[in-house]
PDB file of C-alpha atoms in Angstrom:
ATOM      1  CA  MET P 171       0.000   0.000   0.000  1.00 96.00           C
ATOM      2  CA  ASN P 172       1.149   3.563  -0.718  1.00 98.00           C
ATOM      3  CA  ILE P 173       0.808   5.694   2.412  1.00 99.00           C
ATOM      4  CA  MET P 174       1.148   9.469   2.806  1.00 99.00           C
ATOM      5  CA  LEU P 175       1.786  10.002   6.541  1.00 99.00           C
ATOM      6  CA  PHE P 176       1.432  13.544   7.923  1.00 99.00           C
ATOM      7  CA  HIS P 177       2.990  14.742  11.189  1.00 99.00           C
ATOM      8  CA  SER P 178       1.336  16.468  14.144  1.00 98.00           C
ATOM      9  CA  THR P 179       1.688  20.060  15.309  1.00 97.00           C
ATOM     10  CA  PHE P 180       4.973  18.975  16.943  1.00 98.00           C
ATOM     11  CA  GLY P 181       6.511  18.615  13.467  1.00 98.00           C
ATOM     12  CA  LEU P 182       8.304  15.731  11.776  1.00 98.00           C
ATOM     13  CA  ARG P 183       9.646  14.130  14.968  1.00 96.00           C
ATOM     14  CA  PRO P 184      11.424  10.796  15.468  1.00 97.00           C
ATOM     15  CA  ALA P 185       8.105   9.139  16.420  1.00 96.00           C
ATOM     16  CA  VAL P 186       6.688   9.904  12.960  1.00 98.00           C
ATOM     17  CA  ARG P 187       9.777   8.482  11.284  1.00 98.00           C
ATOM     18  CA  ALA P 188       9.560   5.400  13.532  1.00 98.00           C
ATOM     19  CA  ALA P 189       5.903   4.962  12.575  1.00 98.00           C
ATOM     20  CA  ALA P 190       6.845   5.186   8.896  1.00 99.00           C
ATOM     21  CA  ASP P 191       9.572   2.584   9.457  1.00 99.00           C
ATOM     22  CA  ARG P 192       7.050   0.298  11.165  1.00 98.00           C
ATOM     23  CA  LEU P 193       4.729   0.629   8.171  1.00 99.00           C
ATOM     24  CA  ARG P 194       7.596  -0.003   5.737  1.00 99.00           C
ATOM     25  CA  ALA P 195       8.606  -3.118   7.678  1.00 98.00           C
ATOM     26  CA  ALA P 196       5.045  -4.360   7.111  1.00 98.00           C
ATOM     27  CA  GLY P 197       5.570  -3.989   3.348  1.00 98.00           C
ATOM     28  CA  HIS P 198       4.109  -0.550   2.686  1.00 98.00           C
ATOM     29  CA  GLU P 199       5.632   2.347   0.778  1.00 98.00           C
ATOM     30  CA  VAL P 200       5.479   5.442   2.986  1.00 99.00           C
ATOM     31  CA  TRP P 201       6.145   9.155   2.503  1.00 99.00           C
ATOM     32  CA  THR P 202       6.438  11.597   5.418  1.00 99.00           C
ATOM     33  CA  PRO P 203       6.334  15.148   4.074  1.00 99.00           C
ATOM     34  CA  ASP P 204       7.699  17.841   6.361  1.00 98.00           C
ATOM     35  CA  LEU P 205       4.995  20.506   6.296  1.00 98.00           C
ATOM     36  CA  PHE P 206       6.957  22.611   8.808  1.00 98.00           C
ATOM     37  CA  GLU P 207      10.155  22.637   6.703  1.00 97.00           C
ATOM     38  CA  GLY P 208      12.449  21.246   9.388  1.00 97.00           C
ATOM     39  CA  ARG P 209      10.912  22.890  12.442  1.00 98.00           C
ATOM     40  CA  THR P 210       9.896  20.741  15.416  1.00 98.00           C
ATOM     41  CA  PHE P 211       8.430  21.802  18.741  1.00 97.00           C
ATOM     42  CA  ASP P 212       8.504  20.652  22.346  1.00 94.00           C
ATOM     43  CA  THR P 213       5.036  21.910  23.305  1.00 95.00           C
ATOM     44  CA  VAL P 214       1.605  21.974  21.711  1.00 94.00           C
ATOM     45  CA  GLU P 215       1.472  25.735  22.228  1.00 96.00           C
ATOM     46  CA  GLU P 216       4.706  26.335  20.286  1.00 98.00           C
ATOM     47  CA  GLY P 217       3.592  24.055  17.472  1.00 97.00           C
ATOM     48  CA  MET P 218       0.159  25.633  17.240  1.00 97.00           C
ATOM     49  CA  ALA P 219       1.633  29.136  17.181  1.00 98.00           C
ATOM     50  CA  PHE P 220       3.894  28.119  14.297  1.00 98.00           C
ATOM     51  CA  GLN P 221       1.032  26.364  12.530  1.00 96.00           C
ATOM     52  CA  ASP P 222      -1.177  29.453  12.916  1.00 96.00           C
ATOM     53  CA  GLY P 223       1.621  31.588  11.473  1.00 97.00           C
ATOM     54  CA  ILE P 224       1.745  29.408   8.369  1.00 96.00           C
ATOM     55  CA  GLY P 225      -2.030  29.262   8.043  1.00 96.00           C
ATOM     56  CA  LYS P 226      -4.340  26.393   7.186  1.00 94.00           C
ATOM     57  CA  ASP P 227      -4.427  27.172   3.467  1.00 96.00           C
ATOM     58  CA  GLU P 228      -0.633  27.090   3.179  1.00 98.00           C
ATOM     59  CA  LEU P 229      -0.414  23.829   5.143  1.00 97.00           C
ATOM     60  CA  LEU P 230      -2.997  22.240   2.845  1.00 97.00           C
ATOM     61  CA  LYS P 231      -1.147  23.551  -0.199  1.00 98.00           C
ATOM     62  CA  ARG P 232       2.090  21.973   1.060  1.00 98.00           C
ATOM     63  CA  ALA P 233       0.276  18.695   1.725  1.00 99.00           C
ATOM     64  CA  VAL P 234      -1.332  18.646  -1.723  1.00 98.00           C
ATOM     65  CA  LEU P 235       2.032  19.337  -3.369  1.00 98.00           C
ATOM     66  CA  ALA P 236       3.619  16.509  -1.368  1.00 98.00           C
ATOM     67  CA  ALA P 237       0.873  14.024  -2.278  1.00 98.00           C
ATOM     68  CA  ALA P 238       0.367  15.014  -5.921  1.00 97.00           C
ATOM     69  CA  PRO P 239       3.263  12.988  -7.417  1.00 96.00           C
ATOM     70  CA  TYR P 240       1.877   9.814  -5.819  1.00 96.00           C
ATOM     71  CA  SER P 241      -1.906  10.275  -5.887  1.00 94.00           C
ATOM     72  CA  GLU P 242      -2.353   8.435  -9.204  1.00 95.00           C
ATOM     73  CA  ARG P 243      -1.121   5.287  -7.420  1.00 93.00           C
ATOM     74  CA  GLY P 244      -4.064   5.407  -5.029  1.00 97.00           C
ATOM     75  CA  LEU P 245      -2.886   6.609  -1.631  1.00 98.00           C
ATOM     76  CA  VAL P 246      -3.870   5.776   1.887  1.00 99.00           C
ATOM     77  CA  TYR P 247      -3.794   9.110   3.694  1.00 99.00           C
ATOM     78  CA  ALA P 248      -2.707   8.918   7.327  1.00 99.00           C
ATOM     79  CA  GLY P 249      -1.620  11.287  10.026  1.00 99.00           C
ATOM     80  CA  PHE P 250      -1.173  12.192  13.647  1.00 99.00           C
ATOM     81  CA  SER P 251      -3.543  14.814  15.137  1.00 98.00           C
ATOM     82  CA  LEU P 252      -3.021  17.860  12.862  1.00 98.00           C
ATOM     83  CA  GLY P 253      -1.698  15.435  10.252  1.00 98.00           C
ATOM     84  CA  ALA P 254      -4.856  13.337  10.560  1.00 99.00           C
ATOM     85  CA  SER P 255      -6.925  16.454   9.922  1.00 98.00           C
ATOM     86  CA  ILE P 256      -4.875  17.219   6.819  1.00 98.00           C
ATOM     87  CA  GLY P 257      -5.000  13.610   5.659  1.00 98.00           C
ATOM     88  CA  GLN P 258      -8.776  13.552   6.033  1.00 98.00           C
ATOM     89  CA  THR P 259      -9.158  16.709   3.966  1.00 97.00           C
ATOM     90  CA  LEU P 260      -6.988  15.293   1.177  1.00 98.00           C
ATOM     91  CA  ALA P 261      -8.620  11.846   1.218  1.00 98.00           C
ATOM     92  CA  LEU P 262     -12.114  13.316   0.934  1.00 97.00           C
ATOM     93  CA  GLY P 263     -10.971  15.295  -2.106  1.00 95.00           C
ATOM     94  CA  ASP P 264      -9.103  12.469  -3.866  1.00 96.00           C
ATOM     95  CA  ASP P 265     -11.295  10.041  -5.812  1.00 93.00           C
ATOM     96  CA  LYS P 266      -8.347   7.639  -6.066  1.00 96.00           C
ATOM     97  CA  ALA P 267      -7.805   7.473  -2.279  1.00 98.00           C
ATOM     98  CA  ARG P 268      -7.610   3.867  -1.081  1.00 98.00           C
ATOM     99  CA  GLY P 269      -8.117   4.554   2.611  1.00 98.00           C
ATOM    100  CA  LEU P 270      -7.776   6.936   5.533  1.00 99.00           C
ATOM    101  CA  LEU P 271      -5.962   6.134   8.790  1.00 99.00           C
ATOM    102  CA  LEU P 272      -6.533   8.777  11.454  1.00 99.00           C
ATOM    103  CA  LEU P 273      -4.395   8.757  14.580  1.00 99.00           C
ATOM    104  CA  HIS P 274      -5.459  11.184  17.295  1.00 98.00           C
ATOM    105  CA  GLY P 275      -7.440  13.576  15.108  1.00 97.00           C
ATOM    106  CA  THR P 276     -10.225  14.413  12.704  1.00 98.00           C
ATOM    107  CA  SER P 277     -11.357  17.459  10.773  1.00 96.00           C
ATOM    108  CA  ASP P 278     -14.474  19.289   9.691  1.00 94.00           C
ATOM    109  CA  ILE P 279     -16.310  17.716   6.779  1.00 95.00           C
ATOM    110  CA  ALA P 280     -17.649  19.778   3.891  1.00 90.00           C
ATOM    111  CA  ALA P 281     -21.421  19.467   3.485  1.00 88.00           C
ATOM    112  CA  ASN P 282     -20.962  18.273  -0.102  1.00 91.00           C
ATOM    113  CA  ALA P 283     -18.222  15.722   0.698  1.00 93.00           C
ATOM    114  CA  SER P 284     -18.819  12.424  -1.047  1.00 92.00           C
ATOM    115  CA  VAL P 285     -16.715   9.270  -1.195  1.00 94.00           C
ATOM    116  CA  ASP P 286     -17.487   5.804  -2.482  1.00 91.00           C
ATOM    117  CA  GLU P 287     -17.225   3.573   0.605  1.00 95.00           C
ATOM    118  CA  LEU P 288     -13.793   4.946   1.532  1.00 98.00           C
ATOM    119  CA  PRO P 289     -12.370   2.745   4.317  1.00 99.00           C
ATOM    120  CA  VAL P 290     -11.615   4.936   7.346  1.00 99.00           C
ATOM    121  CA  GLN P 291     -10.113   3.962  10.668  1.00 99.00           C
ATOM    122  CA  LEU P 292      -9.827   6.381  13.601  1.00 99.00           C
ATOM    123  CA  HIS P 293      -7.782   5.771  16.763  1.00 99.00           C
ATOM    124  CA  VAL P 294      -8.318   8.285  19.558  1.00 98.00           C
ATOM    125  CA  ALA P 295      -7.922   8.601  23.327  1.00 98.00           C
ATOM    126  CA  GLU P 296     -10.914   8.466  25.645  1.00 97.00           C
ATOM    127  CA  PRO P 297     -11.357  11.121  26.808  1.00 96.00           C
ATOM    128  CA  ASP P 298      -9.485  13.368  24.395  1.00 96.00           C
ATOM    129  CA  PRO P 299      -9.535  17.149  24.929  1.00 93.00           C
ATOM    130  CA  PHE P 300      -9.257  17.779  21.180  1.00 94.00           C
ATOM    131  CA  GLU P 301     -11.749  15.089  20.087  1.00 96.00           C
ATOM    132  CA  THR P 302     -14.740  15.334  22.437  1.00 95.00           C
ATOM    133  CA  ASP P 303     -17.480  12.707  22.557  1.00 95.00           C
ATOM    134  CA  ASP P 304     -20.052  15.088  21.048  1.00 96.00           C
ATOM    135  CA  TRP P 305     -17.676  16.055  18.243  1.00 96.00           C
ATOM    136  CA  LEU P 306     -16.805  12.431  17.468  1.00 97.00           C
ATOM    137  CA  SER P 307     -20.478  11.428  17.336  1.00 96.00           C
ATOM    138  CA  SER P 308     -21.198  14.229  14.877  1.00 96.00           C
ATOM    139  CA  TRP P 309     -18.058  13.464  12.859  1.00 97.00           C
ATOM    140  CA  TYR P 310     -18.963   9.772  12.638  1.00 97.00           C
ATOM    141  CA  LEU P 311     -22.455  10.540  11.323  1.00 96.00           C
ATOM    142  CA  GLN P 312     -21.145  13.085   8.814  1.00 96.00           C
ATOM    143  CA  MET P 313     -18.495  10.685   7.513  1.00 97.00           C
ATOM    144  CA  GLY P 314     -21.154   8.005   7.113  1.00 96.00           C
ATOM    145  CA  ARG P 315     -23.401  10.416   5.196  1.00 95.00           C
ATOM    146  CA  ALA P 316     -20.449  11.225   2.938  1.00 96.00           C
ATOM    147  CA  GLY P 317     -20.189   7.522   2.091  1.00 96.00           C
ATOM    148  CA  ALA P 318     -17.198   6.489   4.214  1.00 97.00           C
ATOM    149  CA  ASP P 319     -16.968   3.082   5.877  1.00 98.00           C
ATOM    150  CA  VAL P 320     -15.775   4.157   9.340  1.00 98.00           C
ATOM    151  CA  GLU P 321     -14.281   2.230  12.263  1.00 98.00           C
ATOM    152  CA  VAL P 322     -13.532   4.067  15.521  1.00 98.00           C
ATOM    153  CA  TYR P 323     -11.234   2.773  18.265  1.00 98.00           C
ATOM    154  CA  ARG P 324     -11.079   4.521  21.656  1.00 98.00           C
ATOM    155  CA  TYR P 325      -8.330   4.044  24.248  1.00 98.00           C
ATOM    156  CA  ALA P 326      -9.450   4.754  27.807  1.00 97.00           C
ATOM    157  CA  GLY P 327      -6.989   6.701  29.908  1.00 96.00           C
ATOM    158  CA  ALA P 328      -4.497   7.359  27.105  1.00 97.00           C
ATOM    159  CA  GLY P 329      -3.281  10.898  26.388  1.00 96.00           C
ATOM    160  CA  HIS P 330      -4.012  12.726  23.130  1.00 97.00           C
ATOM    161  CA  LEU P 331      -0.811  11.729  21.255  1.00 97.00           C
ATOM    162  CA  TYR P 332      -0.424   8.408  23.033  1.00 98.00           C
ATOM    163  CA  THR P 333       1.635   6.769  20.250  1.00 98.00           C
ATOM    164  CA  ASP P 334       4.610   9.152  20.625  1.00 97.00           C
ATOM    165  CA  PRO P 335       7.061   7.704  23.191  1.00 96.00           C
ATOM    166  CA  GLU P 336       8.790  11.076  23.625  1.00 95.00           C
ATOM    167  CA  LEU P 337       5.650  12.836  24.865  1.00 96.00           C
ATOM    168  CA  PRO P 338       3.931  12.743  28.277  1.00 95.00           C
ATOM    169  CA  ASP P 339       0.764  11.406  26.574  1.00 95.00           C
ATOM    170  CA  TYR P 340       2.514   8.154  25.640  1.00 97.00           C
ATOM    171  CA  ASP P 341       0.699   4.943  26.554  1.00 98.00           C
ATOM    172  CA  GLU P 342       2.618   1.847  25.456  1.00 98.00           C
ATOM    173  CA  GLU P 343      -0.324  -0.543  25.711  1.00 98.00           C
ATOM    174  CA  ALA P 344      -2.663   1.733  23.739  1.00 98.00           C
ATOM    175  CA  ALA P 345       0.065   2.472  21.179  1.00 98.00           C
ATOM    176  CA  GLU P 346       0.777  -1.210  20.530  1.00 98.00           C
ATOM    177  CA  ALA P 347      -2.948  -1.985  20.279  1.00 99.00           C
ATOM    178  CA  THR P 348      -3.344   0.884  17.819  1.00 99.00           C
ATOM    179  CA  TRP P 349      -0.533  -0.341  15.583  1.00 98.00           C
ATOM    180  CA  ARG P 350      -1.787  -3.931  15.680  1.00 98.00           C
ATOM    181  CA  VAL P 351      -5.282  -2.871  14.552  1.00 99.00           C
ATOM    182  CA  ALA P 352      -3.997  -0.267  12.072  1.00 99.00           C
ATOM    183  CA  LEU P 353      -1.667  -2.747  10.370  1.00 99.00           C
ATOM    184  CA  GLY P 354      -4.563  -5.170  10.008  1.00 98.00           C
ATOM    185  CA  PHE P 355      -6.650  -2.377   8.483  1.00 99.00           C
ATOM    186  CA  LEU P 356      -3.923  -1.521   5.980  1.00 98.00           C
ATOM    187  CA  ASP P 357      -3.488  -5.183   5.059  1.00 97.00           C
ATOM    188  CA  SER P 358      -7.222  -5.385   4.315  1.00 97.00           C
ATOM    189  CA  LEU P 359      -7.137  -2.597   1.731  1.00 97.00           C
TER     190      LEU P 359
END
């Protein structure tokens, strides 16, 4: 499978590269574009300030430019938190998308979004301050109306970015469960 993996608001950190290596070891081809052009951050606040300075439109433009050379192959879009949001936006706009793997994040859905049974898998903490229960219920219904085939996995007690071992949110048990399920999902596509 061809996977475009987008980083979180912390930037292209070692955990993202390790995730890409894990996916490659499972036989997938993976690209990890650096939407922050080399910048990484130690706190959410620093990353969000940088992200806000770039602007959502510019981040999406960078993501589209990174994915464009590979989109004809049929990509699985994937990402961590901010990267999941970006991946979702691209997948919903790419009629050749093969799947969507969301780790720790979602995004708004355009009212006219339409996909043909796009396989989607979301992994998120429970509770998650950025992905509230009410939001996730609404998101799930909207994705279903758009035509996506959605699976949601919640991890009780884990922190928001629980798959990154360098962050306080890290939860080894939840991270390993996430990767086990996600790899099965990717193998099914």
